[in-house]
mmCIF file of C-alpha atoms in Angstrom:
data_model
loop_
_atom_site.group_PDB
_atom_site.id
_atom_site.type_symbol
_atom_site.label_atom_id
_atom_site.label_comp_id
_atom_site.label_asym_id
_atom_site.label_seq_id
_atom_site.Cartn_x
_atom_site.Cartn_y
_atom_site.Cartn_z
ATOM 1 C CA MET A 1 62.311 32.952 -84.816
ATOM 2 C CA LYS A 2 62.159 34.739 -81.816
ATOM 3 C CA GLU A 3 58.553 35.736 -82.063
ATOM 4 C CA THR A 4 57.778 31.993 -82.529
ATOM 5 C CA VAL A 5 59.624 31.271 -79.345
ATOM 6 C CA ARG A 6 57.918 33.653 -77.324
ATOM 7 C CA PHE A 7 54.683 32.732 -78.605
ATOM 8 C CA VAL A 8 55.260 29.110 -77.562
ATOM 9 C CA SER A 9 56.561 30.378 -74.087
ATOM 10 C CA LEU A 10 53.418 32.313 -73.606
ATOM 11 C CA CYS A 11 51.184 29.389 -74.315
ATOM 12 C CA LEU A 12 53.169 27.211 -71.923
ATOM 13 C CA MET A 13 52.788 29.722 -69.367
ATOM 14 C CA SER A 14 49.278 30.065 -69.775
ATOM 15 C CA ALA A 15 48.964 26.327 -69.892
ATOM 16 C CA VAL A 16 50.716 26.255 -66.363
ATOM 17 C CA LEU A 17 48.609 28.923 -64.939
ATOM 18 C CA ALA A 18 45.445 27.205 -65.989
ATOM 19 C CA ALA A 19 46.466 24.116 -64.492
ATOM 20 C CA LEU A 20 47.667 25.902 -61.239
ATOM 21 C CA TRP A 21 44.462 27.639 -61.044
ATOM 22 C CA GLY A 22 42.307 24.197 -61.682
ATOM 23 C CA CYS A 23 44.080 22.732 -58.812
ATOM 24 C CA ALA A 24 43.562 25.569 -56.374
ATOM 25 C CA THR A 25 39.705 25.438 -57.474
ATOM 26 C CA VAL A 26 39.534 21.519 -56.774
ATOM 27 C CA GLN A 27 41.237 22.175 -53.239
ATOM 28 C CA GLN A 28 38.738 24.750 -52.323
ATOM 29 C CA THR A 29 35.557 23.069 -53.383
ATOM 30 C CA GLU A 30 36.527 19.387 -52.678
ATOM 31 C CA PRO A 31 35.869 18.348 -49.081
ATOM 32 C CA LYS A 32 38.534 16.601 -46.963
ATOM 33 C CA ALA A 33 38.767 12.973 -46.461
ATOM 34 C CA GLY A 34 38.267 13.108 -43.119
ATOM 35 C CA ALA A 35 34.889 15.090 -43.861
ATOM 36 C CA ARG A 36 33.995 12.634 -46.268
ATOM 37 C CA LEU A 37 34.297 10.124 -43.642
ATOM 38 C CA GLU A 38 31.969 11.702 -41.196
ATOM 39 C CA GLU A 39 29.276 12.286 -43.508
ATOM 40 C CA PRO A 40 27.868 8.602 -43.496
ATOM 41 C CA GLN A 41 28.234 8.613 -39.490
ATOM 42 C CA ALA A 42 26.101 11.475 -39.374
ATOM 43 C CA GLN A 43 23.312 10.146 -41.347
ATOM 44 C CA VAL A 44 23.342 6.775 -39.643
ATOM 45 C CA GLN A 45 20.170 6.274 -37.568
ATOM 46 C CA ALA A 46 19.177 4.094 -34.587
ATOM 47 C CA PRO A 47 17.663 0.838 -35.932
ATOM 48 C CA ALA A 48 14.088 0.302 -35.992
ATOM 49 C CA PRO A 49 12.844 -1.946 -32.894
ATOM 50 C CA LYS A 50 11.979 -5.264 -33.935
ATOM 51 C CA PRO A 51 8.301 -6.392 -33.490
ATOM 52 C CA VAL A 52 9.091 -8.396 -30.540
ATOM 53 C CA GLU A 53 10.897 -5.803 -28.879
ATOM 54 C CA GLN A 54 7.970 -3.383 -29.647
ATOM 55 C CA VAL A 55 5.426 -5.814 -27.974
ATOM 56 C CA GLN A 56 7.552 -6.159 -24.961
ATOM 57 C CA THR A 57 7.565 -2.144 -24.298
ATOM 58 C CA GLN A 58 4.181 -2.212 -24.741
ATOM 59 C CA ALA A 59 3.474 -4.727 -22.172
ATOM 60 C CA VAL A 60 5.773 -3.034 -19.654
ATOM 61 C CA GLN A 61 4.020 0.187 -19.733
ATOM 62 C CA PRO A 62 0.751 -1.013 -18.518
ATOM 63 C CA LYS A 63 2.598 -3.124 -15.584
ATOM 64 C CA LYS A 64 4.344 0.279 -14.542
ATOM 65 C CA LYS A 65 1.062 2.309 -14.546
ATOM 66 C CA ALA A 66 -0.425 -0.548 -12.749
ATOM 67 C CA ALA A 67 2.080 -0.541 -9.808
ATOM 68 C CA ALA A 68 2.109 3.261 -9.607
ATOM 69 C CA SER A 69 -1.535 3.150 -9.156
ATOM 70 C CA ALA A 70 -1.495 0.532 -6.640
ATOM 71 C CA ASP A 71 1.298 2.515 -4.811
ATOM 72 C CA ALA A 72 -0.891 5.574 -4.691
ATOM 73 C CA ALA A 73 -3.954 3.555 -3.734
ATOM 74 C CA ALA A 74 -1.777 2.137 -0.730
ATOM 75 C CA ALA A 75 -0.459 5.547 0.237
ATOM 76 C CA LYS A 76 -3.912 7.013 0.247
ATOM 77 C CA LYS A 77 -5.147 4.212 2.495
ATOM 78 C CA GLN A 78 -2.376 4.599 5.083
ATOM 79 C CA LYS A 79 -3.187 8.218 5.191
ATOM 80 C CA THR A 80 -7.110 7.389 5.761
ATOM 81 C CA LEU A 81 -6.130 4.726 8.638
ATOM 82 C CA ALA A 82 -3.878 7.248 10.283
ATOM 83 C CA ALA A 83 -6.799 9.841 10.267
ATOM 84 C CA ILE A 84 -9.005 7.454 11.825
ATOM 85 C CA ARG A 85 -6.512 6.625 14.379
ATOM 86 C CA SER A 86 -6.147 10.303 15.154
ATOM 87 C CA MET A 87 -10.001 10.434 15.757
ATOM 88 C CA SER A 88 -9.289 9.436 19.298
ATOM 89 C CA LYS A 89 -8.331 12.896 20.195
ATOM 90 C CA LEU A 90 -11.844 14.179 19.594
ATOM 91 C CA GLY A 91 -12.998 11.930 22.496
ATOM 92 C CA ASP A 92 -16.846 11.264 22.934
ATOM 93 C CA MET A 93 -17.371 13.405 19.894
ATOM 94 C CA ALA A 94 -15.769 10.849 17.806
ATOM 95 C CA LEU A 95 -17.652 7.848 19.288
ATOM 96 C CA GLN A 96 -20.698 7.797 16.834
ATOM 97 C CA HIS A 97 -18.433 8.006 13.853
ATOM 98 C CA LEU A 98 -16.209 5.366 14.908
ATOM 99 C CA THR A 99 -19.103 3.127 15.700
ATOM 100 C CA GLU A 100 -20.305 3.616 12.374
ATOM 101 C CA MET A 101 -17.070 2.652 10.752
ATOM 102 C CA SER A 102 -16.633 -0.275 12.969
ATOM 103 C CA THR A 103 -18.684 -2.449 10.669
ATOM 104 C CA MET A 104 -17.252 -1.447 7.526
ATOM 105 C CA ARG A 105 -16.124 -4.395 5.010
ATOM 106 C CA ASP A 106 -12.210 -3.354 5.313
ATOM 107 C CA ARG A 107 -10.387 -5.055 8.129
ATOM 108 C CA ASP A 108 -7.801 -2.637 8.249
ATOM 109 C CA VAL A 109 -10.346 0.108 8.942
ATOM 110 C CA ARG A 110 -12.215 -2.017 11.599
ATOM 111 C CA LEU A 111 -8.577 -2.512 13.089
ATOM 112 C CA ALA A 112 -7.837 1.240 12.721
ATOM 113 C CA VAL A 113 -11.271 1.882 14.616
ATOM 114 C CA ILE A 114 -10.632 -0.150 17.625
ATOM 115 C CA ASP A 115 -7.015 1.507 17.943
ATOM 116 C CA ALA A 116 -8.917 5.030 17.910
ATOM 117 C CA LEU A 117 -11.750 3.754 20.470
ATOM 118 C CA GLY A 118 -8.848 2.437 22.899
ATOM 119 C CA GLY A 119 -7.164 5.673 22.851
ATOM 120 C CA ILE A 120 -10.752 7.228 23.840
ATOM 121 C CA ASP A 121 -10.616 7.986 27.750
ATOM 122 C CA SER A 122 -14.342 7.104 28.257
ATOM 123 C CA PRO A 123 -16.359 4.137 29.365
ATOM 124 C CA CYS A 124 -18.661 4.472 26.609
ATOM 125 C CA ALA A 125 -15.526 3.781 24.046
ATOM 126 C CA LEU A 126 -15.600 0.162 25.476
ATOM 127 C CA ASP A 127 -19.117 -0.754 24.164
ATOM 128 C CA PRO A 128 -18.290 -0.842 20.446
ATOM 129 C CA ILE A 129 -14.883 -2.851 21.469
ATOM 130 C CA ILE A 130 -17.010 -5.348 23.026
ATOM 131 C CA THR A 131 -19.110 -5.504 20.050
ATOM 132 C CA ALA A 132 -15.953 -6.269 17.970
ATOM 133 C CA LEU A 133 -15.518 -9.526 20.036
ATOM 134 C CA SER A 134 -17.888 -10.916 17.450
ATOM 135 C CA ASP A 135 -16.188 -9.673 14.434
ATOM 136 C CA ASP A 136 -15.695 -12.161 11.638
ATOM 137 C CA ASP A 137 -12.028 -11.637 11.557
ATOM 138 C CA ARG A 138 -9.690 -13.145 14.468
ATOM 139 C CA MET A 139 -7.435 -10.232 14.230
ATOM 140 C CA VAL A 140 -10.031 -7.829 15.190
ATOM 141 C CA ARG A 141 -10.940 -9.757 17.892
ATOM 142 C CA GLU A 142 -7.859 -10.341 19.353
ATOM 143 C CA LYS A 143 -7.200 -6.603 19.200
ATOM 144 C CA ALA A 144 -10.510 -5.860 21.135
ATOM 145 C CA VAL A 145 -9.348 -8.566 23.613
ATOM 146 C CA THR A 146 -6.187 -6.669 24.337
ATOM 147 C CA PHE A 147 -7.779 -3.134 24.634
ATOM 148 C CA LEU A 148 -10.425 -4.690 26.879
ATOM 149 C CA ILE A 149 -8.048 -6.394 29.206
ATOM 150 C CA TYR A 150 -5.705 -3.402 29.373
ATOM 151 C CA ARG A 151 -8.669 -1.260 30.526
ATOM 152 C CA GLY A 152 -10.288 -3.879 32.536
ATOM 153 C CA PRO A 153 -10.455 -1.430 35.656
ATOM 154 C CA GLU A 154 -12.690 0.525 33.586
ATOM 155 C CA LEU A 155 -15.446 -2.002 32.833
ATOM 156 C CA THR A 156 -18.629 -0.969 34.589
ATOM 157 C CA ARG A 157 -21.203 -3.798 35.782
ATOM 158 C CA VAL A 158 -22.985 -3.057 32.467
ATOM 159 C CA HIS A 159 -20.002 -4.080 30.519
ATOM 160 C CA VAL A 160 -19.301 -7.171 32.528
ATOM 161 C CA ASP A 161 -22.968 -8.310 32.459
ATOM 162 C CA ARG A 162 -22.843 -7.977 28.604
ATOM 163 C CA LEU A 163 -19.682 -10.027 28.253
ATOM 164 C CA THR A 164 -20.999 -12.631 30.781
ATOM 165 C CA ASN A 165 -24.055 -12.900 28.309
ATOM 166 C CA ILE A 166 -21.667 -13.216 25.296
ATOM 167 C CA MET A 167 -19.772 -15.743 27.098
ATOM 168 C CA ARG A 168 -22.825 -18.043 28.142
ATOM 169 C CA ASN A 169 -24.635 -17.581 24.858
ATOM 170 C CA ALA A 170 -22.680 -20.449 23.002
ATOM 171 C CA HIS A 171 -22.893 -22.658 26.333
ATOM 172 C CA LYS A 172 -26.703 -22.145 25.787
ATOM 173 C CA CYS A 173 -26.621 -23.604 22.468
ATOM 174 C CA TRP A 174 -23.791 -26.148 22.924
ATOM 175 C CA PRO A 175 -23.765 -28.855 21.567
ATOM 176 C CA ASP A 176 -25.967 -27.708 18.568
ATOM 177 C CA PRO A 177 -24.374 -28.561 15.531
ATOM 178 C CA ALA A 178 -25.901 -25.587 13.734
ATOM 179 C CA MET A 179 -24.418 -23.092 16.298
ATOM 180 C CA ASP A 180 -22.976 -20.095 14.554
ATOM 181 C CA GLY A 181 -19.143 -20.219 14.564
ATOM 182 C CA ALA A 182 -18.963 -16.383 15.250
ATOM 183 C CA THR A 183 -21.076 -17.375 18.362
ATOM 184 C CA ILE A 184 -18.348 -19.753 19.662
ATOM 185 C CA TYR A 185 -15.488 -17.209 18.877
ATOM 186 C CA ALA A 186 -17.218 -14.409 20.829
ATOM 187 C CA SER A 187 -17.697 -16.728 23.808
ATOM 188 C CA HIS A 188 -14.120 -17.574 23.785
ATOM 189 C CA PHE A 189 -12.851 -13.969 23.429
ATOM 190 C CA ALA A 190 -15.560 -12.874 26.102
ATOM 191 C CA GLY A 191 -14.487 -15.671 28.417
ATOM 192 C CA LYS A 192 -10.784 -14.417 27.751
ATOM 193 C CA VAL A 193 -11.666 -11.210 28.873
ATOM 194 C CA LEU A 194 -13.602 -12.130 32.056
ATOM 195 C CA SER A 195 -10.653 -14.409 33.022
ATOM 196 C CA LYS A 196 -7.892 -11.870 32.560
ATOM 197 C CA ALA A 197 -9.390 -8.382 33.088
ATOM 198 C CA GLU A 198 -8.862 -6.668 36.564
ATOM 199 C CA SER A 199 -12.496 -5.065 37.072
ATOM 200 C CA PRO A 200 -14.264 -4.820 40.396
ATOM 201 C CA PHE A 201 -17.205 -6.156 39.097
ATOM 202 C CA ILE A 202 -15.480 -9.614 38.196
ATOM 203 C CA SER A 203 -15.851 -12.064 40.813
ATOM 204 C CA PRO A 204 -13.434 -14.877 41.096
ATOM 205 C CA GLU A 205 -16.237 -17.195 40.132
ATOM 206 C CA LEU A 206 -16.971 -15.479 37.060
ATOM 207 C CA ALA A 207 -13.333 -15.196 36.161
ATOM 208 C CA ARG A 208 -13.170 -19.250 36.651
ATOM 209 C CA GLU A 209 -16.216 -19.447 34.375
ATOM 210 C CA GLY A 210 -14.602 -17.390 32.012
ATOM 211 C CA TYR A 211 -11.454 -19.258 31.930
ATOM 212 C CA GLU A 212 -13.125 -22.504 31.279
ATOM 213 C CA ALA A 213 -15.097 -20.879 28.322
ATOM 214 C CA MET A 214 -11.871 -19.680 26.972
ATOM 215 C CA VAL A 215 -10.402 -22.914 27.218
ATOM 216 C CA HIS A 216 -13.619 -25.090 26.077
ATOM 217 C CA TYR A 217 -14.603 -22.951 22.985
#
C-alpha cells in the first residue's frame, strides 16, 4: 500500500516537474507581446508613388536642370562683361580688340565695350564711340552720347567734322521716304552731342544746328 502511494506521488511529481519545465521553455522561446507588435512596423514600407506623382517628379527635374544651366550661363556672361569693361586698364593696346567687339550681336557686349572705351584716356577711343551713334539699339546710342558729351573737351576737329557729317547726312536725304531709320537716329544723336558737348571746335552756329537736328529728327 505504501509502495503504491509512493509510486503515485512520484508520478504526480514527475508530471508537475514536466509541466514547470514546459512553461519555462515556452517563456524562453516565445517572443514578448511588445516584440510581436514591433515586427509588422519594421516590415512596413513606404507606399510606391502613384503614376501621377512619378510624372510630376520627372517633369520637375528637367526644369531644375534648365534653371541651373541658365544661372550658370548668366554668371558666365557677367564675368565676360566684367572682363570687357576691365580692358580699359590696357589703354590703347585694347582699342583694336574693343573696336572688333563693338559690332557683336549681343547688345550687352556692345554696352560693355562702350564702358571700356569711355574709360580709356585717349582721343582714339572716341572714334568707335562715334560709330556707335549708328547702332541699331537705342540704349547703345544713348550710352555713346553720354560718353561723348562727358568727354567733349577731348573731341578733336576730326571728331567734330565726323559728327557734323553724320548729323547732316539725314538732312541731305530728307524727306526721302526710303531713308534708313538708322540714319535718322544717328543724325539725332550726333546733333545732341554737338549741341551739348563743350569742345573748342564746336562753334555756336554748329551747336545751334546740332540742337535743331536733335529736335527735328
